[in-house]
């Protein structure tokens, strides 16, 4: 028996008990005649005491040889601690050690295994197994487990069945590049790893499974913008015989359940907003509604004077920054520089201070009088003391830029409170999205999304105007899930592929299996997927999903611990009938 208790378990009620504990040596304090060691396992830390008067010489000597992170087993008696530590659950007791076995020695770890470590991100990733011993990482993994278990419990109670789907499959277009795997047995052919189990879950609906879920890895080969992982986990779901309303109901229930069980927060009905409204009011399809600063469109009140920049713009739009009238010239100049950074891309920014005394002072006083500016204040809902920031230009770009400014200012003003949770359904997404570079439309969600009833005809005349029963769940400005009602008949699916630029042959070779299945009694169906990593990070009140993944990859898609990806040897290449063509 390695242990009778864990290192987090013993209390003063256990005094005089004989116990056996196993764990890692957190630290040793050697006073010569007395040695204290902290013994750590997943459950906590227990103080050990070795005392010359009561511990044998042999054990004393062994205790002196202990180093950090040695794995040991001890036997001893629980005694009352003379100087108690109220900050530790086991702080009232210590173990007077009578026997010690060193189960394994350890090299000195390259960083301290403490809550506040001296190790930087890179070294901690290389030795992630040591990092996992630290409370912050360990607790995040335990937290993730709790969320995952609650998801399984909730969905299972609602009659969902968890079904595994294969990883070695064929392209599932979700808007990223595929990771591919060469097939040894099928010369020259490749599997693609699923970007999501999309087609399989639809086939499960054709198979009559009715309510499916899976907590599943998905793989997307995309440039790793901030806080993305090439493999990530989804809570993937699909239901048959449902309308959008049924799906929103179930998954609003799941989210509410998680907020209640995990955070102890009860939230009423989630607000809903159309995609068009979200874009107009927040310049963003995943608005953070924990704070206001809604957009006010100013075309009507700013395009009647001689200010050419505004007159020539498709959109003039502003936000009111609470308390911003007090900003100094320097602070405002810094904001202007901020919006002009290439990442934001604005050409400039017009501002108007709405002073506490009700007067206005703007950067365009030459063109606009107080009366004009008071109309700007009305449109942006500005109060005395606010700063009105105005951008102008092409509609979509300007909205995106102002949205970036809104988020940045909210962050600076402390309006993005991580303990507040503001879910929102964004609904009625466009079916298609124009790719500005190629001039082609592609599916905004994915090619299996159904147009709203009666809108199929519009595909020819005005493709950009077609709306879909597609929805996203947004939490605190993050998209945590999205889905749609699917196409479930062959003809519509074929039409959709045609509009997305697939030839009939291409559609058949890539998705023939799905269109075939639709001919054998496919029920109406729909679903969604939640990003588990992000959901867990948000519920955990943290920013980066990496912190909630046991073995994450870095920004270049590398696992620096196992050093992957890696070259394979010639024999393996040959077996796979592959030749590399790389410039060295
Ligand atoms: N497959 C979709 C995704 O990964 C989710 C869905 O439509 O159910 O985003």
Coordinates of C-alpha atoms and ligand atoms in Angstrom, one line a residue:
X1 CA 0.0 0.0 0.0
X2 CA 1.5 3.3 -1.0
X3 CA -0.8 5.5 1.0
X4 CA -3.5 5.4 3.6
X5 CA -4.5 9.0 3.1
X6 CA -3.7 11.8 0.6
X7 CA -1.5 14.8 1.4
X8 CA -4.6 17.1 1.6
X9 CA -6.6 15.0 4.0
X10 CA -5.4 15.0 7.5
X11 CA -6.8 17.3 10.2
X12 CA -6.5 17.6 14.0
X13 CA -9.2 15.0 14.4
X14 CA -6.6 12.5 13.0
X15 CA -4.0 13.2 15.7
X16 CA -2.3 10.0 17.0
X17 CA -3.2 8.1 13.9
X18 CA -0.5 6.0 12.1
X19 CA -0.5 7.0 8.5
X20 CA 1.3 6.3 5.2
X21 CA 1.6 9.1 2.7
X22 CA 3.2 9.3 -0.8
X23 CA 4.1 12.3 -2.8
X24 CA 6.6 14.8 -4.0
X25 CA 9.0 16.8 -1.8
X26 CA 8.0 20.4 -2.2
X27 CA 10.7 21.8 0.1
X28 CA 13.0 20.8 3.0
X29 CA 14.1 22.9 5.9
X30 CA 17.0 21.3 7.7
X31 CA 17.8 22.7 11.2
X32 CA 20.2 19.8 11.9
X33 CA 18.5 18.2 14.9
X34 CA 15.1 18.7 13.2
X35 CA 14.1 18.6 9.6
X36 CA 10.8 19.6 8.1
X37 CA 9.7 18.7 4.7
X38 CA 6.5 19.6 2.8
X39 CA 5.0 16.6 1.0
X40 CA 2.8 17.3 -1.9
X41 CA 0.3 15.4 -4.1
X42 CA -2.7 16.4 -6.2
X43 CA -4.8 16.9 -3.1
X44 CA -2.6 19.2 -1.0
X45 CA 0.5 19.5 1.1
X46 CA 1.3 17.9 4.5
X47 CA 4.2 18.9 6.7
X48 CA 6.5 16.1 7.7
X49 CA 8.8 16.4 10.7
X50 CA 12.0 14.4 11.4
X51 CA 13.2 14.9 14.9
X52 CA 16.6 13.6 16.2
X53 CA 15.1 12.6 19.5
X54 CA 12.2 10.7 18.0
X55 CA 13.4 9.6 14.5
X56 CA 16.1 7.0 13.9
X57 CA 19.6 8.2 12.8
X58 CA 19.2 6.3 9.5
X59 CA 15.9 8.0 8.6
X60 CA 17.4 11.4 9.7
X61 CA 20.3 10.8 7.3
X62 CA 17.9 9.8 4.5
X63 CA 15.8 12.9 5.2
X64 CA 18.9 15.1 4.8
X65 CA 19.5 13.7 1.3
X66 CA 16.0 14.6 0.1
X67 CA 15.8 17.1 -2.8
X68 CA 13.0 19.0 -4.4
X69 CA 10.6 16.8 -6.3
X70 CA 11.9 13.5 -4.9
X71 CA 9.1 11.0 -4.8
X72 CA 8.8 9.5 -1.4
X73 CA 6.7 7.4 0.8
X74 CA 6.6 7.9 4.5
X75 CA 5.1 6.3 7.5
X76 CA 4.5 8.1 10.7
X77 CA 2.2 9.5 13.4
X78 CA -0.1 12.5 13.1
X79 CA 0.8 15.0 15.8
X80 CA -0.3 18.5 16.6
X81 CA 1.8 21.2 15.1
X82 CA 3.3 23.6 17.5
X83 CA 3.1 26.6 15.1
X84 CA -0.1 26.1 13.2
X85 CA -0.7 27.4 9.7
X86 CA -4.3 28.6 9.3
X87 CA -3.7 29.1 5.5
X88 CA -3.3 25.4 4.9
X89 CA -6.2 22.9 5.3
X90 CA -3.6 20.5 6.9
X91 CA -2.0 23.3 8.9
X92 CA -3.0 22.1 12.3
X93 CA -1.0 18.9 12.1
X94 CA 2.3 17.4 11.0
X95 CA 3.6 13.8 10.6
X96 CA 6.3 12.6 12.9
X97 CA 8.1 10.3 10.4
X98 CA 9.1 6.9 11.6
X99 CA 9.9 5.4 8.2
X100 CA 10.9 6.9 4.8
X101 CA 11.3 5.3 1.4
X102 CA 12.7 7.2 -1.5
X103 CA 10.6 5.9 -4.4
X104 CA 12.4 8.0 -7.0
X105 CA 15.0 10.7 -7.0
X106 CA 14.5 13.8 -9.1
X107 CA 16.7 16.2 -10.9
X108 CA 16.4 19.8 -9.8
X109 CA 13.4 21.1 -11.7
X110 CA 14.2 23.9 -14.2
X111 CA 11.6 26.1 -12.5
X112 CA 10.0 26.3 -9.1
X113 CA 6.9 24.2 -8.6
X114 CA 5.1 27.0 -6.9
X115 CA 1.9 29.0 -7.7
X116 CA 4.1 31.9 -8.6
X117 CA 6.9 30.2 -10.5
X118 CA 10.1 31.7 -11.8
X119 CA 9.7 29.7 -15.1
X120 CA 8.7 31.6 -18.3
X121 CA 6.1 30.2 -20.7
X122 CA 8.6 28.4 -23.0
X123 CA 10.4 26.4 -20.3
X124 CA 7.1 25.5 -18.6
X125 CA 5.8 24.2 -22.0
X126 CA 8.9 22.1 -22.5
X127 CA 8.5 20.6 -19.1
X128 CA 4.7 20.7 -19.1
X129 CA 4.5 17.6 -16.8
X130 CA 6.2 19.7 -14.1
X131 CA 4.0 22.6 -14.9
X132 CA 1.0 20.4 -14.3
X133 CA 2.2 19.8 -10.8
X134 CA 1.6 23.5 -10.1
X135 CA -1.7 24.5 -8.6
X136 CA -2.8 27.0 -11.3
X137 CA -2.4 24.5 -14.1
X138 CA -3.6 21.5 -12.1
X139 CA -6.7 23.4 -10.9
X140 CA -7.5 24.5 -14.5
X141 CA -7.5 20.9 -15.6
X142 CA -9.7 19.9 -12.7
X143 CA -12.0 22.8 -13.6
X144 CA -12.1 21.6 -17.2
X145 CA -13.0 18.1 -16.0
X146 CA -15.9 19.5 -14.0
X147 CA -17.3 21.5 -16.9
X148 CA -17.0 18.5 -19.2
X149 CA -18.8 16.2 -16.7
X150 CA -21.6 18.8 -16.3
X151 CA -22.0 18.9 -20.1
X152 CA -22.2 15.1 -20.3
X153 CA -24.6 15.0 -17.4
X154 CA -26.9 17.7 -18.8
X155 CA -27.0 16.3 -22.3
X156 CA -27.3 12.7 -21.3
X157 CA -30.3 13.7 -19.0
X158 CA -31.9 15.3 -22.1
X159 CA -31.6 11.9 -24.0
X160 CA -28.6 12.9 -26.0
X161 CA -26.3 9.9 -26.9
X162 CA -22.6 10.4 -27.1
X163 CA -21.3 8.8 -30.3
X164 CA -17.7 8.7 -31.5
X165 CA -17.0 9.5 -35.1
X166 CA -13.8 8.8 -37.0
X167 CA -10.7 10.9 -37.3
X168 CA -9.3 9.5 -40.5
X169 CA -11.8 10.9 -42.9
X170 CA -12.2 13.2 -45.9
X171 CA -12.3 17.0 -46.1
X172 CA -15.0 18.6 -44.0
X173 CA -15.0 22.3 -45.0
X174 CA -15.3 24.6 -42.0
X175 CA -13.2 27.3 -43.6
X176 CA -9.7 26.2 -42.7
X177 CA -7.1 24.0 -44.3
X178 CA -7.2 20.3 -43.7
X179 CA -4.5 18.4 -41.9
X180 CA -3.9 15.3 -44.0
X181 CA -2.6 11.8 -43.3
X182 CA -1.1 9.7 -46.0
X183 CA -2.5 6.2 -46.4
X184 CA 0.1 3.4 -46.6
X185 CA -2.4 0.9 -47.8
X186 CA -3.9 3.1 -50.5
X187 CA -1.0 4.4 -52.4
X188 CA -1.1 8.1 -53.2
X189 CA -4.2 8.7 -51.2
X190 CA -4.8 10.8 -48.1
X191 CA -7.2 11.0 -45.2
X192 CA -8.1 14.4 -43.9
X193 CA -8.5 14.9 -40.2
X194 CA -11.9 16.3 -39.4
X195 CA -12.3 20.1 -39.0
X196 CA -15.4 19.0 -37.2
X197 CA -17.6 15.9 -37.3
X198 CA -20.1 17.8 -39.3
X199 CA -21.0 15.3 -42.0
X200 CA -20.9 12.4 -39.7
X201 CA -23.3 13.9 -37.2
X202 CA -25.7 14.6 -40.1
X203 CA -25.4 11.0 -41.2
X204 CA -26.2 10.0 -37.6
X205 CA -29.4 11.9 -38.0
X206 CA -30.2 10.0 -41.2
X207 CA -29.4 6.9 -39.1
X208 CA -32.1 7.9 -36.7
X209 CA -30.0 8.7 -33.7
X210 CA -32.1 11.8 -33.1
X211 CA -30.0 13.5 -30.4
X212 CA -26.3 13.2 -30.7
X213 CA -23.4 14.8 -28.9
X214 CA -19.7 14.2 -28.7
X215 CA -16.9 15.9 -26.9
X216 CA -14.4 15.7 -29.7
X217 CA -11.1 16.9 -31.1
X218 CA -11.3 18.9 -34.2
X219 CA -8.3 19.8 -36.4
X220 CA -7.8 23.0 -38.4
X221 CA -4.6 24.0 -40.1
X222 CA -4.8 27.7 -40.0
X223 CA -2.4 30.4 -39.1
X224 CA -2.5 30.5 -35.4
X225 CA -3.9 33.9 -34.6
X226 CA -3.9 34.8 -31.0
X227 CA -5.2 32.0 -28.8
X228 CA -6.0 29.3 -31.3
X229 CA -4.9 25.7 -31.3
X230 CA -4.5 23.5 -34.4
X231 CA -6.3 20.8 -32.4
X232 CA -9.1 21.8 -30.1
X233 CA -12.1 20.4 -28.5
X234 CA -15.8 20.9 -29.4
X235 CA -19.0 19.9 -27.7
X236 CA -20.5 18.8 -30.9
X237 CA -24.3 18.3 -31.1
X238 CA -27.0 17.5 -33.6
X239 CA -30.8 16.9 -33.3
X240 CA -33.4 15.7 -35.7
X241 CA -37.0 17.0 -36.1
X242 CA -36.1 20.4 -34.7
X243 CA -36.4 24.0 -35.7
X244 CA -34.0 26.7 -34.7
X245 CA -36.1 27.5 -31.6
X246 CA -35.7 24.0 -30.3
X247 CA -32.0 24.1 -30.6
X248 CA -31.6 27.5 -29.0
X249 CA -33.8 26.3 -26.2
X250 CA -31.7 23.2 -25.4
X251 CA -28.3 24.9 -25.6
X252 CA -29.4 27.9 -23.7
X253 CA -30.4 25.4 -21.1
X254 CA -27.0 23.8 -21.2
X255 CA -25.2 27.1 -20.9
X256 CA -27.5 28.2 -18.0
X257 CA -26.9 24.9 -16.3
X258 CA -23.1 25.4 -16.6
X259 CA -23.3 29.0 -15.3
X260 CA -25.3 27.8 -12.3
X261 CA -23.4 24.6 -11.5
X262 CA -19.9 26.0 -12.1
X263 CA -20.2 29.6 -11.3
X264 CA -23.3 29.7 -9.1
X265 CA -24.8 32.3 -11.3
X266 CA -28.5 32.3 -12.4
X267 CA -29.2 34.0 -15.7
X268 CA -32.7 34.5 -17.2
X269 CA -33.6 34.3 -20.9
X270 CA -30.6 35.1 -23.1
X271 CA -31.1 38.1 -25.2
X272 CA -31.1 37.7 -29.0
X273 CA -29.9 40.0 -31.7
X274 CA -29.9 39.6 -35.4
X275 CA -26.5 39.6 -37.2
X276 CA -27.5 42.8 -38.9
X277 CA -28.2 44.6 -35.6
X278 CA -25.0 43.3 -34.1
X279 CA -23.0 44.7 -36.9
X280 CA -24.9 48.0 -36.9
X281 CA -24.8 48.5 -33.1
X282 CA -21.4 47.0 -32.3
X283 CA -19.6 46.5 -35.6
X284 CA -19.1 42.9 -34.6
X285 CA -20.9 39.6 -34.9
X286 CA -19.9 38.7 -31.3
X287 CA -20.6 41.8 -29.3
X288 CA -19.6 42.1 -25.7
X289 CA -22.8 43.4 -24.2
X290 CA -21.4 43.7 -20.6
X291 CA -21.1 47.4 -21.3
X292 CA -22.9 49.9 -23.6
X293 CA -20.9 52.2 -25.9
X294 CA -23.2 51.3 -28.7
X295 CA -22.6 52.8 -32.1
X296 CA -24.4 55.9 -33.2
X297 CA -24.7 56.4 -36.9
X298 CA -24.0 60.0 -37.8
X299 CA -24.6 60.2 -41.6
X300 CA -27.8 62.2 -41.1
X301 CA -26.2 64.7 -38.7
X302 CA -22.7 65.0 -40.1
X303 CA -23.0 65.0 -43.9
X304 CA -24.7 68.4 -44.3
X305 CA -21.6 70.6 -43.9
X306 CA -18.4 71.1 -45.9
X307 CA -16.4 68.4 -44.2
X308 CA -15.4 66.3 -47.3
X309 CA -14.1 63.4 -45.4
X310 CA -17.5 62.7 -43.9
X311 CA -19.4 63.8 -47.0
X312 CA -17.5 61.2 -49.1
X313 CA -17.9 58.4 -46.6
X314 CA -20.4 55.6 -46.9
X315 CA -20.7 55.5 -43.1
X316 CA -20.0 58.1 -40.4
X317 CA -20.3 56.4 -37.0
X318 CA -19.3 57.2 -33.4
X319 CA -19.2 55.9 -29.9
X320 CA -19.4 57.8 -26.6
X321 CA -16.5 57.0 -24.2
X322 CA -17.7 57.4 -20.6
X323 CA -15.6 60.1 -18.8
X324 CA -13.5 60.7 -21.9
X325 CA -14.1 64.5 -22.0
X326 CA -11.4 64.6 -19.3
X327 CA -8.7 63.0 -21.6
X328 CA -5.8 65.3 -22.3
X329 CA -4.7 66.2 -25.8
X330 CA -1.9 63.8 -25.5
X331 CA -4.2 60.9 -24.5
X332 CA -6.5 61.7 -27.4
X333 CA -3.6 61.8 -29.8
X334 CA -2.5 58.4 -28.5
X335 CA -6.0 57.1 -29.2
X336 CA -5.8 58.5 -32.7
X337 CA -2.5 56.7 -33.2
X338 CA -4.0 53.6 -31.8
X339 CA -6.8 53.5 -34.5
X340 CA -4.3 54.3 -37.2
X341 CA -2.1 51.2 -36.3
X342 CA -2.1 48.8 -39.3
X343 CA -3.9 46.2 -37.1
X344 CA -6.9 48.6 -36.9
X345 CA -6.4 50.5 -40.1
X346 CA -8.4 53.7 -39.6
X347 CA -7.1 56.7 -41.5
X348 CA -7.8 59.0 -38.6
X349 CA -10.4 59.8 -35.9
X350 CA -12.6 62.8 -35.3
X351 CA -13.5 63.5 -31.7
X352 CA -15.8 65.8 -29.8
X353 CA -15.6 66.4 -26.1
X354 CA -19.0 66.8 -24.4
X355 CA -17.9 68.8 -21.4
X356 CA -19.4 68.5 -18.0
X357 CA -20.8 72.0 -18.4
X358 CA -22.7 70.9 -21.5
X359 CA -20.4 72.7 -24.0
X360 CA -18.7 70.9 -26.8
X361 CA -15.1 71.0 -28.1
X362 CA -14.3 69.0 -31.2
X363 CA -11.4 68.4 -33.6
X364 CA -13.8 69.7 -36.4
X365 CA -15.0 72.9 -34.8
X366 CA -14.4 74.6 -38.1
X367 CA -17.2 72.6 -39.7
X368 CA -19.6 71.8 -36.9
X369 CA -21.2 74.1 -34.3
X370 CA -22.6 73.2 -30.9
X371 CA -26.0 72.4 -32.3
X372 CA -24.5 69.9 -34.7
X373 CA -22.4 68.3 -32.0
X374 CA -25.4 68.0 -29.7
X375 CA -27.0 65.9 -32.4
X376 CA -23.9 63.7 -32.4
X377 CA -24.2 63.3 -28.7
X378 CA -27.9 62.3 -29.1
X379 CA -27.1 59.7 -31.7
X380 CA -24.2 58.2 -29.7
X381 CA -26.1 58.5 -26.4
X382 CA -23.2 60.6 -25.0
X383 CA -23.6 62.2 -21.6
X384 CA -21.8 65.3 -20.3
X385 CA -18.3 64.3 -19.5
X386 CA -18.0 61.8 -22.4
X387 CA -15.8 61.8 -25.4
X388 CA -17.4 61.1 -28.8
X389 CA -15.0 59.2 -31.1
X390 CA -16.0 59.2 -34.8
X391 CA -14.7 57.1 -37.6
X392 CA -15.8 57.2 -41.3
X393 CA -15.3 55.3 -44.5
X394 CA -16.6 52.1 -46.1
X395 CA -19.3 50.6 -43.9
X396 CA -17.9 47.2 -43.0
X397 CA -14.3 48.4 -42.5
X398 CA -15.4 51.4 -40.5
X399 CA -17.6 49.3 -38.2
X400 CA -14.8 46.8 -37.7
X401 CA -12.4 49.6 -36.8
X402 CA -14.8 51.2 -34.4
X403 CA -15.5 47.9 -32.8
X404 CA -11.8 47.4 -32.1
X405 CA -11.7 50.9 -30.5
X406 CA -14.8 50.1 -28.4
X407 CA -13.3 46.9 -27.1
X408 CA -9.9 48.5 -26.4
X409 CA -11.5 51.4 -24.5
X410 CA -13.8 49.1 -22.5
X411 CA -10.7 47.1 -21.5
X412 CA -8.9 50.2 -20.5
X413 CA -11.9 51.5 -18.6
X414 CA -12.3 48.2 -16.7
X415 CA -15.7 47.5 -18.2
X416 CA -14.9 43.9 -19.2
X417 CA -15.5 42.4 -15.8
X418 CA -14.5 38.8 -15.8
X419 CA -17.0 37.9 -13.0
X420 CA -19.9 39.1 -15.0
X421 CA -21.5 36.9 -17.7
X422 CA -23.5 38.3 -20.5
X423 CA -24.6 35.6 -23.0
X424 CA -26.2 36.6 -26.3
X425 CA -27.6 34.7 -29.2
X426 CA -26.8 36.2 -32.5
X427 CA -29.2 34.9 -35.1
X428 CA -30.1 35.3 -38.8
X429 CA -26.6 35.2 -40.2
X430 CA -26.1 35.6 -43.9
X431 CA -25.8 32.3 -45.7
X432 CA -22.9 33.5 -47.9
X433 CA -20.0 35.8 -47.5
X434 CA -18.2 37.6 -50.3
X435 CA -14.5 36.9 -50.4
X436 CA -13.1 40.3 -51.3
X437 CA -9.9 38.9 -52.8
X438 CA -11.4 36.3 -55.1
X439 CA -14.8 37.9 -55.6
X440 CA -16.4 34.6 -54.9
X441 CA -19.0 33.8 -52.3
X442 CA -18.3 31.2 -49.7
X443 CA -20.5 29.7 -47.0
X444 CA -20.4 31.9 -43.9
X445 CA -21.0 28.9 -41.6
X446 CA -20.5 25.9 -43.8
X447 CA -22.0 24.5 -47.0
X448 CA -24.6 22.3 -45.2
X449 CA -26.4 25.3 -43.7
X450 CA -29.9 25.8 -45.0
X451 CA -31.2 29.1 -46.4
X452 CA -34.2 30.5 -44.5
X453 CA -37.4 29.1 -46.0
X454 CA -38.4 30.9 -49.2
X455 CA -35.0 32.5 -49.7
X456 CA -33.5 29.8 -52.0
X457 CA -34.6 31.8 -55.1
X458 CA -32.6 34.8 -53.9
X459 CA -29.4 32.8 -54.4
X460 CA -29.3 33.7 -58.0
X461 CA -30.4 37.3 -57.9
X462 CA -28.8 38.6 -54.6
X463 CA -26.7 35.9 -53.0
X464 CA -25.3 38.3 -50.3
X465 CA -28.9 39.0 -49.1
X466 CA -29.8 35.4 -48.4
X467 CA -30.2 34.7 -44.6
X468 CA -29.8 31.4 -42.9
X469 CA -31.2 29.8 -39.8
X470 CA -27.7 30.0 -38.5
X471 CA -26.9 31.2 -35.0
X472 CA -24.0 31.8 -32.6
X473 CA -23.9 31.9 -28.9
X474 CA -21.7 34.7 -27.7
X475 CA -20.4 35.1 -24.2
X476 CA -18.7 38.2 -23.1
X477 CA -17.6 39.1 -26.6
X478 CA -16.4 35.6 -27.5
X479 CA -18.1 33.3 -29.9
X480 CA -18.4 30.1 -27.9
X481 CA -20.7 28.2 -30.2
X482 CA -22.4 28.2 -33.5
X483 CA -24.6 26.1 -35.6
X484 CA -27.5 26.0 -38.1
X485 CA -30.5 24.2 -39.4
X486 CA -29.2 22.0 -42.2
X487 CA -30.1 21.3 -45.7
X488 CA -31.7 17.8 -45.8
X489 CA -32.5 17.2 -49.4
X490 CA -30.3 16.4 -52.2
X491 CA -31.5 19.0 -54.6
X492 CA -31.0 22.0 -52.3
X493 CA -27.6 20.6 -51.3
X494 CA -26.6 20.3 -54.9
X495 CA -27.8 23.9 -55.6
X496 CA -25.8 25.1 -52.6
X497 CA -22.6 23.4 -53.8
X498 CA -23.2 24.9 -57.3
X499 CA -23.4 28.4 -55.8
X500 CA -20.2 27.8 -53.8
X501 CA -18.4 27.1 -57.1
X502 CA -18.2 23.3 -56.9
X503 CA -18.7 21.5 -60.2
X504 CA -21.1 18.7 -60.2
X505 CA -18.2 16.2 -60.3
X506 CA -16.4 17.9 -57.4
X507 CA -19.5 18.0 -55.3
X508 CA -20.2 14.3 -56.1
X509 CA -16.6 13.1 -55.3
X510 CA -16.3 15.1 -52.1
X511 CA -19.8 14.9 -50.7
X512 CA -21.6 12.3 -52.8
X513 CA -22.0 10.1 -49.7
X514 CA -24.0 12.8 -48.0
X515 CA -26.2 13.6 -50.9
X516 CA -26.8 9.9 -51.4
X517 CA -27.8 9.6 -47.8
X518 CA -30.3 12.4 -48.2
X519 CA -32.2 10.2 -50.7
X520 CA -32.9 7.6 -48.1
X521 CA -35.2 9.5 -45.8
X522 CA -33.2 12.2 -44.1
X523 CA -35.1 13.9 -41.3
X524 CA -35.1 17.7 -40.9
X525 CA -32.2 18.4 -38.6
X526 CA -29.8 21.0 -37.1
X527 CA -27.3 21.4 -34.5
X528 CA -24.4 23.3 -33.2
X529 CA -21.0 23.0 -31.6
X530 CA -19.5 24.8 -28.6
X531 CA -15.8 25.4 -28.4
X532 CA -15.0 23.6 -25.1
X533 CA -11.5 25.1 -24.6
X534 CA -12.8 28.7 -24.9
X535 CA -15.9 28.0 -22.9
X536 CA -13.8 26.6 -20.0
X537 CA -11.4 29.5 -20.2
X538 CA -14.2 32.1 -20.0
X539 CA -16.0 30.3 -17.2
X540 CA -12.6 30.1 -15.4
X541 CA -12.2 33.8 -15.8
X542 CA -9.1 33.6 -17.8
X543 CA -7.9 34.8 -21.2
X544 CA -6.0 32.0 -22.8
X545 CA -7.3 28.6 -23.8
X546 CA -3.7 27.2 -23.6
X547 CA -4.0 27.4 -19.8
X548 CA -6.8 24.9 -19.9
X549 CA -5.2 22.4 -22.2
X550 CA -3.0 19.7 -20.7
X551 CA -0.5 19.6 -23.6
X552 CA -1.0 22.6 -25.8
X553 CA 0.9 23.7 -28.9
X554 CA 2.7 26.9 -29.3
X555 CA 2.0 29.7 -31.8
X556 CA 3.9 27.9 -34.5
X557 CA 1.8 24.8 -34.0
X558 CA 4.6 22.9 -32.2
X559 CA 4.5 20.7 -29.2
X560 CA 7.8 21.8 -27.7
X561 CA 7.7 19.0 -25.1
X562 CA 7.7 16.1 -27.5
X563 CA 9.2 18.2 -30.3
X564 CA 6.5 17.7 -32.9
X565 CA 6.0 17.9 -35.8
X566 CA 9.2 16.1 -36.8
X567 CA 10.8 14.6 -39.8
X568 CA 10.1 11.0 -40.6
X569 CA 12.8 8.6 -41.8
X570 CA 13.3 7.6 -45.4
X571 CA 11.9 4.1 -44.8
X572 CA 8.7 5.5 -43.6
X573 CA 8.5 7.9 -46.5
X574 CA 9.1 5.1 -48.9
X575 CA 6.4 2.9 -47.3
X576 CA 4.0 5.8 -47.8
X577 CA 5.2 6.4 -51.3
X578 CA 6.1 9.9 -50.5
X579 CA 9.1 12.0 -51.7
X580 CA 9.8 15.3 -50.0
X581 CA 10.5 18.3 -52.1
X582 CA 12.0 20.8 -49.7
X583 CA 14.6 23.4 -50.3
X584 CA 17.3 23.3 -47.6
Ligands
LIG1 N1 -19.6 22.1 -37.5 C1 -19.9 23.4 -37.0 C2 -18.6 24.0 -36.5 O1 -17.6 23.3 -36.2 C3 -20.9 23.5 -36.0 C4 -22.2 23.1 -36.4 O2 -22.7 23.6 -37.4 O3 -22.8 22.3 -35.8 O4 -18.5 25.2 -36.3

